[in-house]
Amino acid sequence: MSGEVLINLTPMETRVAVVENGVLQEAFIERSRRRGIVGNIYKGKVVRVLPGMQAAFVDIGLEKAAFIHVNEVVAPNANIDEHTTILHLLQEGQTLVVQVTKDPIASKGARLTTHLSVPSRYLVYMPDSPHTGVSQRIEDEGERERLKALIEASQAAMHDDAPGGVIIRTAAEGAGQEELATDMHFLLRLWRKVDERRHSATPPALLYDDLPLFIRTLRDVMRADIERVRIDSRENYVKLKEFAKEFMPDVESCIEYYPGERPLFDLYSVEDEIQKALGRKVQLKSGGYLVIDQTEAMTTIDVNTGGYVGHRNLEETIFKTNLEAATAIARQLRLRNLGGIIIIDFIDMEELEHQRQVLRVLEKALERDHAKNKLTGVTELGLVQVTRKRTRESLEQTLCEPCLICQGRGTLKTPETVCYEIFREILREERAYSPETYMVLASQGVVDRLLDEESSAVADLEAFIGKTIRFQVEAHYSQEQYDIVLM
């Protein structure tokens, strides 16, 4: 499997696309006015403590106060009794050094923790924790032990200069002593600078700002199967090469400047794929399709056979559609960056072996996801539940806003429904004011309905109130919008 990373930079936004075998798998978009802040460390001030929620709000200098739960204030291994509350730990006006774990999303402020960490290519340094761990994605036990031994040797060589703990990242698999030691020295230098700022800064203050997206991508996304990184900005190409030369020399040769006249995101139809990822319906190659609905509480995904009729029998058709859907769903979760609870309604399968195979395919496809996720089995209702860690806005939330016409509902009242609302409104106005004539201002579709299908109802209403009702088309009105003018 061959992969490629495309980085498109403009003064307004940075866009990154991860492509595998010519197919878009992930997209990251960061706008200069709304740059992601996950990983940033702030010195903030507690502005409100909520005992009923066991949480507090902290001013870190953003438009909205950020939120921190009691579990993110207490050290992970601290011994506290069940009677310990947020009031024992925080008071209003108290200064607090925190790190952002989740970007502000919609009306919710950022989520915070006091469990600080700073990442590099191979390691995550935790200054306030003695723990040393290894990424669960490194499954070989021998490799896990080798890496832990190398880190412990590096820490011992630094004597008291390396307090705290370390998590060894997936990218460290196969790394040697020198590479890990270099990463450790970098993280310690970085942390000393942050620590100096934390003692001198006045809250609210930013102590540590994570790397910009185009460099962060190189640190977090690069894998052995990614053969090339193309970037269309000469200035930032130089910065990317310098970063790779210092911290990731093994990937420096993969980085290329793209000077082509054709826009970079037109390669592999990335622009078209992003547009498709904003729609509800996802077409499968077989003729089946997915319907994806994103709500505040959860995301639901419905699988349908569509135009796929199969070749043998109904069960086989359903099984093949579900297999294809499982792979497509995993890709859509990454591409759309859907988080939280995801409910998947596969087409009902009678054979248990088919259910197991579909779940195995879905589980295998989800293993490629950089975000932490968990998959359940098939419930009694035939549903599959997936939880996926949400740290930033979804693609839809980044690029779209609620419809001004339907107020984000996704549906509009029919012209028939609006006509009946108009009739009821005229009757209310008649009781209150009894004018000589009523002028109804509405959209073309509603007026057409009133003059055509509802013409007899309009005549009956005119006879009932003894008044004339006139109609006028307002081209800029939505289907639900109307006004009644008393004349």
C-alpha positions as a printed NumPy array, in Angstrom:
array([[  0.   ,   0.   ,   0.   ],
       [  1.481,   3.324,  -1.081],
       [  0.606,   6.593,   0.629],
       [  1.095,  10.27 ,  -0.056],
       [  0.563,  13.464,   1.939],
       [ -0.541,  16.632,   0.127],
       [ -0.125,  19.977,   1.927],
       [ -1.892,  23.027,   0.505],
       [ -1.039,  26.352,   2.164],
       [ -2.541,  29.807,   1.693],
       [ -2.444,  32.86 ,   4.02 ],
       [ -6.022,  32.029,   5.071],
       [ -5.858,  28.282,   5.723],
       [ -3.765,  25.135,   5.752],
       [ -5.17 ,  21.924,   4.283],
       [ -3.62 ,  18.47 ,   4.517],
       [ -4.798,  15.368,   2.646],
       [ -3.622,  11.818,   3.311],
       [ -4.025,   9.669,   0.2  ],
       [ -3.61 ,   5.886,  -0.039],
       [ -3.522,   4.172,  -3.421],
       [ -4.98 ,   7.287,  -5.011],
       [ -7.951,   7.469,  -2.587],
       [ -8.389,  10.238,  -0.006],
       [ -8.365,   8.784,   3.531],
       [ -8.043,  11.792,   5.832],
       [ -8.34 ,  15.567,   5.565],
       [ -7.157,  18.177,   8.065],
       [ -8.162,  21.818,   7.697],
       [ -6.979,  24.672,   9.888],
       [ -7.914,  28.294,   9.323],
       [ -5.719,  31.14 ,  10.503],
       [ -8.581,  32.691,  12.483],
       [ -9.658,  29.364,  14.014],
       [ -6.457,  27.429,  14.526],
       [ -6.798,  24.256,  16.602],
       [ -5.497,  24.531,  20.163],
       [ -5.387,  20.881,  21.264],
       [ -2.06 ,  20.314,  23.012],
       [ -1.559,  23.984,  23.919],
       [ -0.584,  24.683,  27.539],
       [ -1.988,  27.749,  29.328],
       [ -1.708,  29.423,  32.673],
       [ -5.307,  30.202,  33.513],
       [ -7.522,  31.415,  36.328],
       [-10.477,  29.548,  37.793],
       [-13.562,  31.721,  37.255],
       [-16.317,  29.394,  38.45 ],
       [-16.509,  26.156,  40.441],
       [-19.55 ,  23.896,  39.987],
       [-19.844,  21.379,  42.848],
       [-22.956,  19.817,  41.327],
       [-21.039,  18.893,  38.172],
       [-17.716,  18.221,  39.933],
       [-16.145,  20.614,  37.452],
       [-14.895,  24.159,  36.999],
       [-14.563,  26.818,  34.319],
       [-11.13 ,  28.288,  33.683],
       [-10.275,  31.514,  31.834],
       [ -7.351,  30.768,  29.512],
       [ -7.761,  33.846,  27.329],
       [-10.253,  32.438,  24.822],
       [-13.677,  33.804,  23.911],
       [-15.357,  31.153,  26.092],
       [-14.148,  29.85 ,  29.425],
       [-12.755,  26.308,  29.221],
       [-14.107,  23.324,  31.159],
       [-12.216,  20.965,  33.48 ],
       [-13.613,  17.931,  35.347],
       [-12.421,  16.831,  38.772],
       [-10.833,  13.694,  37.249],
       [ -8.549,  15.932,  35.196],
       [ -7.438,  17.885,  38.275],
       [ -6.447,  14.937,  40.449],
       [ -3.271,  13.052,  39.573],
       [ -4.159,   9.682,  37.917],
       [ -2.647,   7.58 ,  40.731],
       [ -3.548,   9.887,  43.62 ],
       [ -5.18 ,   8.335,  46.662],
       [ -8.354,  10.298,  47.372],
       [-11.499,   9.2  ,  49.157],
       [-15.015,   9.31 ,  47.782],
       [-15.766,  12.467,  49.733],
       [-13.172,  14.559,  47.861],
       [-14.954,  17.143,  45.705],
       [-13.922,  19.823,  43.251],
       [-14.2  ,  22.345,  46.116],
       [-11.33 ,  20.593,  47.917],
       [ -9.116,  21.069,  44.869],
       [-10.05 ,  24.382,  43.246],
       [-11.283,  27.785,  44.361],
       [-12.418,  30.776,  42.311],
       [ -9.508,  33.07 ,  41.499],
       [ -6.929,  30.289,  41.773],
       [ -4.275,  30.08 ,  39.042],
       [ -3.96 ,  26.76 ,  37.249],
       [ -1.629,  25.395,  34.564],
       [ -3.695,  23.349,  32.119],
       [ -3.495,  21.709,  28.714],
       [ -6.231,  21.607,  26.074],
       [ -7.487,  18.09 ,  25.288],
       [-10.42 ,  19.06 ,  23.081],
       [-10.98 ,  22.1  ,  20.865],
       [-14.036,  24.333,  21.415],
       [-16.848,  22.707,  19.441],
       [-20.074,  24.536,  18.561],
       [-21.319,  26.214,  21.77 ],
       [-19.002,  24.242,  24.072],
       [-15.72 ,  25.62 ,  25.349],
       [-12.403,  23.789,  25.265],
       [-11.804,  20.768,  27.532],
       [ -8.788,  20.879,  29.853],
       [ -6.534,  18.688,  31.944],
       [ -3.769,  19.341,  34.467],
       [ -1.981,  16.155,  33.336],
       [  0.532,  17.93 ,  31.125],
       [  2.46 ,  16.347,  28.249],
       [  4.556,  17.493,  25.289],
       [  5.064,  15.267,  22.223],
       [  7.91 ,  14.678,  19.806],
       [  8.34 ,  12.232,  16.939],
       [  8.929,   9.132,  19.074],
       [  8.028,  10.143,  22.633],
       [  5.484,  11.984,  24.757],
       [  7.062,  13.559,  27.84 ],
       [  4.933,  13.841,  31.014],
       [  6.745,  16.11 ,  33.509],
       [  4.434,  15.391,  36.439],
       [  4.163,  11.595,  36.084],
       [  6.732,   8.879,  36.904],
       [  5.077,   6.438,  34.503],
       [  6.835,   4.965,  31.454],
       [  4.551,   3.31 ,  28.907],
       [  4.507,   1.972,  25.366],
       [  1.842,   2.528,  22.704],
       [ -0.64 ,  -0.338,  22.587],
       [ -0.27 ,  -0.419,  18.815],
       [  3.22 ,  -1.859,  19.26 ],
       [  2.061,  -5.424,  19.824],
       [  5.367,  -7.335,  19.771],
       [  6.285,  -7.92 ,  23.433],
       [  9.996,  -8.155,  22.688],
       [  9.975,  -4.779,  20.922],
       [  8.035,  -3.213,  23.792],
       [ 10.6  ,  -4.402,  26.324],
       [ 13.505,  -3.25 ,  24.108],
       [ 12.084,   0.251,  23.817],
       [ 11.413,   0.518,  27.548],
       [ 14.97 ,  -0.555,  28.29 ],
       [ 16.37 ,   2.072,  25.911],
       [ 14.31 ,   4.835,  27.504],
       [ 15.263,   3.786,  31.027],
       [ 18.942,   3.79 ,  29.988],
       [ 18.549,   7.296,  28.52 ],
       [ 16.86 ,   8.559,  31.689],
       [ 19.569,   7.   ,  33.88 ],
       [ 22.291,   8.661,  31.793],
       [ 20.662,  12.033,  32.372],
       [ 20.622,  11.479,  36.155],
       [ 18.279,  14.043,  37.729],
       [ 17.823,  16.054,  34.538],
       [ 14.914,  13.892,  33.329],
       [ 12.181,  13.929,  35.998],
       [  8.751,  12.722,  34.973],
       [  7.602,   9.938,  32.714],
       [  7.496,   9.015,  29.057],
       [  5.085,   7.327,  26.65 ],
       [  6.771,   5.667,  23.683],
       [  4.762,   6.395,  20.533],
       [  3.913,   3.952,  17.729],
       [  6.391,   5.696,  15.415],
       [  9.235,   4.585,  17.736],
       [  8.908,   0.948,  16.65 ],
       [ 12.352,  -0.053,  15.339],
       [ 14.033,   3.17 ,  16.539],
       [ 17.527,   3.011,  18.051],
       [ 19.143,   4.399,  21.189],
       [ 20.465,   7.56 ,  19.501],
       [ 17.103,   8.509,  17.987],
       [ 15.27 ,   8.084,  21.288],
       [ 17.968,   9.941,  23.252],
       [ 17.821,  12.854,  20.768],
       [ 14.047,  13.033,  21.209],
       [ 14.404,  12.951,  24.982],
       [ 16.925,  15.814,  25.   ],
       [ 14.646,  17.883,  22.73 ],
       [ 11.635,  17.356,  24.993],
       [ 13.58 ,  18.254,  28.137],
       [ 14.857,  21.498,  26.554],
       [ 11.314,  22.311,  25.454],
       [  9.852,  21.615,  28.884],
       [ 12.435,  23.797,  30.657],
       [ 11.296,  26.744,  28.502],
       [  7.641,  26.029,  29.322],
       [  8.474,  25.702,  33.023],
       [ 10.25 ,  29.074,  33.035],
       [  7.202,  30.741,  31.467],
       [  4.811,  29.083,  33.901],
       [  6.552,  30.737,  36.863],
       [  6.79 ,  34.204,  35.328],
       [  3.584,  34.551,  33.251],
       [  0.46 ,  36.365,  34.443],
       [ -2.804,  34.503,  33.704],
       [ -4.381,  34.1  ,  31.284],
       [ -1.262,  33.285,  29.269],
       [ -0.183,  30.825,  26.58 ],
       [  2.841,  28.85 ,  27.792],
       [  3.236,  26.339,  24.966],
       [  1.857,  26.44 ,  21.438],
       [  1.872,  23.193,  19.472],
       [  3.443,  23.086,  16.022],
       [  1.513,  24.48 ,  13.019],
       [ -0.568,  21.924,  11.147],
       [  1.8  ,  21.373,   8.22 ],
       [  4.711,  20.488,  10.548],
       [  2.503,  18.652,  13.04 ],
       [  1.353,  16.436,  10.169],
       [  4.93 ,  15.357,   9.515],
       [  5.355,  14.478,  13.195],
       [  2.048,  12.677,  13.71 ],
       [  0.943,  11.262,  10.355],
       [  4.124,   9.941,   8.768],
       [  4.231,   6.15 ,   8.499],
       [  6.478,   3.65 ,   6.745],
       [  3.999,   3.292,   3.848],
       [  3.934,   7.042,   3.058],
       [  6.315,   7.496,   0.16 ],
       [  5.985,  11.2  ,  -0.585],
       [  5.013,  14.515,   0.997],
       [  4.132,  17.298,  -1.463],
       [  3.77 ,  20.911,  -0.368],
       [  2.833,  23.828,  -2.628],
       [  4.444,  26.66 ,  -0.629],
       [  8.137,  27.315,  -1.301],
       [  8.653,  29.19 ,   2.001],
       [  7.035,  26.503,   4.131],
       [  8.711,  23.752,   2.105],
       [ 12.038,  25.088,   3.411],
       [ 10.697,  25.097,   7.   ],
       [  9.42 ,  21.549,   6.599],
       [ 12.775,  20.354,   5.269],
       [ 14.605,  22.043,   8.161],
       [ 12.3  ,  20.407,  10.714],
       [ 12.739,  16.998,   9.081],
       [ 16.522,  17.407,   8.901],
       [ 16.724,  18.08 ,  12.64 ],
       [ 14.089,  15.721,  14.004],
       [ 13.107,  13.235,  11.263],
       [ 16.097,  12.784,   8.944],
       [ 14.727,   9.482,   7.627],
       [ 11.808,  11.284,   5.918],
       [ 13.621,  14.369,   4.639],
       [ 14.106,  12.803,   1.204],
       [ 10.327,  12.206,   0.894],
       [  9.477,  15.923,   1.012],
       [  8.916,  17.601,  -2.365],
       [  7.99 ,  21.124,  -3.421],
       [  5.026,  21.112,  -5.824],
       [  5.251,  23.995,  -8.339],
       [  2.619,  22.709, -10.77 ],
       [  0.04 ,  25.009, -12.36 ],
       [ -2.699,  22.522, -11.571],
       [ -3.894,  23.015,  -7.952],
       [ -2.378,  20.417,  -5.633],
       [ -5.755,  19.253,  -4.295],
       [ -6.971,  18.555,  -7.82 ],
       [ -4.57 ,  15.605,  -7.818],
       [ -6.418,  12.379,  -6.948],
       [ -9.691,  14.422,  -7.006],
       [ -9.171,  15.499,  -3.402],
       [-11.429,  18.555,  -3.796],
       [-14.262,  16.39 ,  -5.128],
       [-13.845,  13.872,  -2.308],
       [-14.036,  16.614,   0.33 ],
       [-17.269,  17.896,  -1.245],
       [-18.715,  14.368,  -1.226],
       [-17.763,  13.995,   2.454],
       [-20.119,  16.868,   3.293],
       [-23.156,  14.976,   1.975],
       [-25.414,  12.506,   3.784],
       [-25.25 ,   9.792,   1.158],
       [-22.131,   7.756,   0.358],
       [-22.354,   5.583,  -2.739],
       [-20.693,   2.149,  -2.62 ],
       [-19.102,   0.589,  -5.699],
       [-21.53 ,  -2.34 ,  -5.624],
       [-24.565,  -0.05 ,  -5.94 ],
       [-25.363,   0.006,  -2.218],
       [-25.023,   3.167,  -0.174],
       [-24.588,   4.63 ,   3.313],
       [-26.676,   7.379,   4.894],
       [-24.727,   9.322,   7.538],
       [-26.534,  11.665,   9.934],
       [-24.515,  13.692,  12.427],
       [-26.277,  15.031,  15.527],
       [-24.967,  16.639,  18.715],
       [-25.384,  13.437,  20.729],
       [-24.244,  10.826,  18.216],
       [-23.754,   9.903,  14.583],
       [-25.92 ,   7.267,  12.906],
       [-24.902,   5.318,   9.8  ],
       [-27.489,   3.308,   7.873],
       [-26.411,   0.679,   5.32 ],
       [-28.654,  -0.021,   2.302],
       [-28.347,  -2.415,  -0.662],
       [-29.603,   0.27 ,  -3.073],
       [-29.227,  -0.874,  -6.675],
       [-27.13 ,  -3.936,  -5.799],
       [-29.153,  -7.104,  -6.505],
       [-26.377,  -9.698,  -6.162],
       [-25.909, -12.915,  -8.108],
       [-26.932, -15.808,  -5.828],
       [-29.408, -15.111,  -3.035],
       [-30.589, -12.371,  -0.686],
       [-28.359, -13.354,   2.25 ],
       [-25.254, -13.308,   0.053],
       [-26.235,  -9.901,  -1.371],
       [-26.681,  -8.487,   2.133],
       [-23.396, -10.008,   3.327],
       [-21.352,  -8.549,   0.463],
       [-22.973,  -5.122,   0.867],
       [-22.187,  -5.11 ,   4.595],
       [-18.569,  -6.174,   3.976],
       [-18.051,  -3.311,   1.537],
       [-19.853,  -0.925,   3.897],
       [-17.601,  -1.879,   6.845],
       [-14.472,  -0.726,   5.001],
       [-16.207,   2.397,   3.68 ],
       [-17.484,   3.324,   7.159],
       [-13.997,   3.212,   8.692],
       [-12.75 ,   5.527,   5.927],
       [-15.679,   7.931,   6.388],
       [-15.034,   8.168,  10.144],
       [-11.464,   9.26 ,   9.456],
       [-12.277,  11.506,   6.512],
       [-15.191,  13.291,   8.209],
       [-13.476,  13.135,  11.64 ],
       [-16.641,  11.867,  13.286],
       [-16.306,  11.446,  17.043],
       [-18.29 ,  10.438,  20.097],
       [-20.876,   7.665,  19.799],
       [-21.403,   6.189,  16.324],
       [-24.316,   3.794,  15.769],
       [-24.117,   1.598,  12.659],
       [-27.224,  -0.124,  11.334],
       [-25.912,  -2.854,   9.056],
       [-28.463,  -4.725,   6.958],
       [-29.806,  -7.596,   9.092],
       [-27.851, -10.817,   8.604],
       [-29.316, -14.177,   9.627],
       [-26.039, -16.129,   9.693],
       [-23.878, -15.525,  12.785],
       [-20.698, -16.239,  10.813],
       [-21.55 , -13.407,   8.432],
       [-22.008, -11.069,  11.41 ],
       [-18.617, -12.087,  12.813],
       [-16.87 , -11.574,   9.478],
       [-18.369,  -8.107,   8.992],
       [-17.286,  -7.097,  12.518],
       [-13.767,  -8.437,  11.886],
       [-13.486,  -6.402,   8.67 ],
       [-14.725,  -3.271,  10.466],
       [-12.351,  -3.838,  13.394],
       [ -9.409,  -4.377,  11.046],
       [-10.252,  -1.199,   9.111],
       [-10.528,   0.801,  12.341],
       [ -7.01 ,  -0.273,  13.391],
       [ -5.609,   2.183,  10.82 ],
       [ -7.33 ,   5.076,  12.591],
       [ -5.012,   7.422,  14.498],
       [ -7.875,   8.356,  16.858],
       [ -8.638,   6.069,  19.78 ],
       [-11.774,   4.007,  19.135],
       [-13.696,   1.094,  20.617],
       [-16.043,  -1.331,  18.853],
       [-18.864,  -3.353,  20.411],
       [-20.537,  -6.481,  19.08 ],
       [-23.953,  -6.666,  17.43 ],
       [-26.746,  -5.719,  19.853],
       [-30.155,  -7.4  ,  20.153],
       [-31.5  ,  -4.781,  17.752],
       [-28.814,  -5.599,  15.194],
       [-26.859,  -2.379,  15.762],
       [-23.089,  -1.915,  16.114],
       [-21.751,   0.782,  18.417],
       [-18.398,   2.493,  17.928],
       [-16.923,   5.162,  20.181],
       [-14.237,   7.38 ,  18.653],
       [-12.292,  10.021,  20.54 ],
       [-13.317,  13.532,  19.537],
       [-10.57 ,  16.162,  19.851],
       [-11.517,  18.674,  17.148],
       [-14.486,  19.684,  15.042],
       [-15.712,  17.332,  12.359],
       [-15.186,  18.194,   8.702],
       [-18.816,  19.345,   8.466],
       [-18.509,  21.557,  11.554],
       [-15.299,  23.085,  10.178],
       [-16.61 ,  23.842,   6.692],
       [-20.366,  24.325,   7.186],
       [-22.892,  26.192,   9.306],
       [-26.578,  25.566,  10.054],
       [-28.936,  26.376,   7.169],
       [-30.583,  29.78 ,   7.599],
       [-33.692,  28.534,   5.793],
       [-34.439,  25.424,   7.864],
       [-32.444,  26.468,  10.974],
       [-30.246,  23.388,  10.721],
       [-33.103,  20.873,  10.782],
       [-32.308,  19.565,   7.315],
       [-35.993,  19.633,   6.285],
       [-38.574,  22.26 ,   5.296],
       [-42.32 ,  22.358,   5.768],
       [-44.222,  21.41 ,   2.646],
       [-46.188,  24.111,   0.724],
       [-49.369,  22.317,   1.859],
       [-48.405,  22.664,   5.536],
       [-47.565,  26.361,   5.063],
       [-50.902,  26.964,   3.294],
       [-52.837,  25.566,   6.256],
       [-50.76 ,  27.73 ,   8.626],
       [-51.742,  30.768,   6.514],
       [-55.44 ,  29.846,   6.718],
       [-55.23 ,  29.559,  10.525],
       [-53.358,  32.874,  10.779],
       [-56.017,  34.629,   8.649],
       [-58.75 ,  33.324,  10.976],
       [-56.832,  34.628,  14.03 ],
       [-56.367,  38.039,  12.366],
       [-60.05 ,  38.152,  11.439],
       [-61.122,  37.71 ,  15.061],
       [-58.705,  40.399,  16.261],
       [-58.818,  43.071,  13.545],
       [-61.372,  42.265,  10.791],
       [-59.699,  44.202,   7.918],
       [-61.267,  44.661,   4.489],
       [-58.692,  42.651,   2.516],
       [-55.853,  40.211,   3.256],
       [-52.621,  40.253,   1.202],
       [-50.554,  37.049,   1.567],
       [-46.829,  37.408,   0.747],
       [-45.135,  34.024,   0.224],
       [-42.708,  32.024,  -1.914],
       [-43.533,  30.987,  -5.48 ],
       [-44.223,  27.395,  -4.448],
       [-46.658,  28.343,  -1.695],
       [-48.535,  30.877,  -3.868],
       [-48.811,  28.314,  -6.673],
       [-50.264,  25.837,  -4.197],
       [-52.796,  28.398,  -2.883],
       [-53.969,  29.29 ,  -6.408],
       [-54.07 ,  25.713,  -7.66 ],
       [-54.62 ,  22.746,  -5.3  ],
       [-55.983,  24.933,  -2.472],
       [-58.088,  27.304,  -4.609],
       [-61.383,  25.791,  -3.406],
       [-60.236,  26.046,   0.232],
       [-59.332,  29.718,  -0.368],
       [-62.797,  30.35 ,  -1.861],
       [-64.463,  28.677,   1.133],
       [-62.397,  30.784,   3.528],
       [-63.265,  34.002,   1.674],
       [-66.963,  33.088,   1.844],
       [-66.658,  32.282,   5.571],
       [-65.018,  35.586,   6.565],
       [-66.655,  37.684,   3.857],
       [-63.331,  39.205,   2.778],
       [-61.03 ,  39.045,  -0.264],
       [-57.684,  37.268,  -0.039],
       [-54.94 ,  38.302,  -2.482],
       [-51.537,  36.724,  -3.1  ],
       [-48.125,  38.097,  -4.009],
       [-44.942,  36.146,  -4.753],
       [-41.822,  37.216,  -2.833],
       [-38.874,  35.664,  -4.663],
       [-36.453,  36.001,  -1.713],
       [-38.793,  34.223,   0.735],
       [-37.972,  30.684,   1.831],
       [-40.609,  27.984,   1.475],
       [-41.549,  28.368,   5.165],
       [-41.617,  32.165,   5.201],
       [-44.774,  34.211,   4.691],
       [-46.375,  37.461,   5.806],
       [-50.024,  38.537,   5.944],
       [-50.673,  42.231,   5.288],
       [-53.975,  43.687,   6.518],
       [-55.493,  46.161,   4.032]])
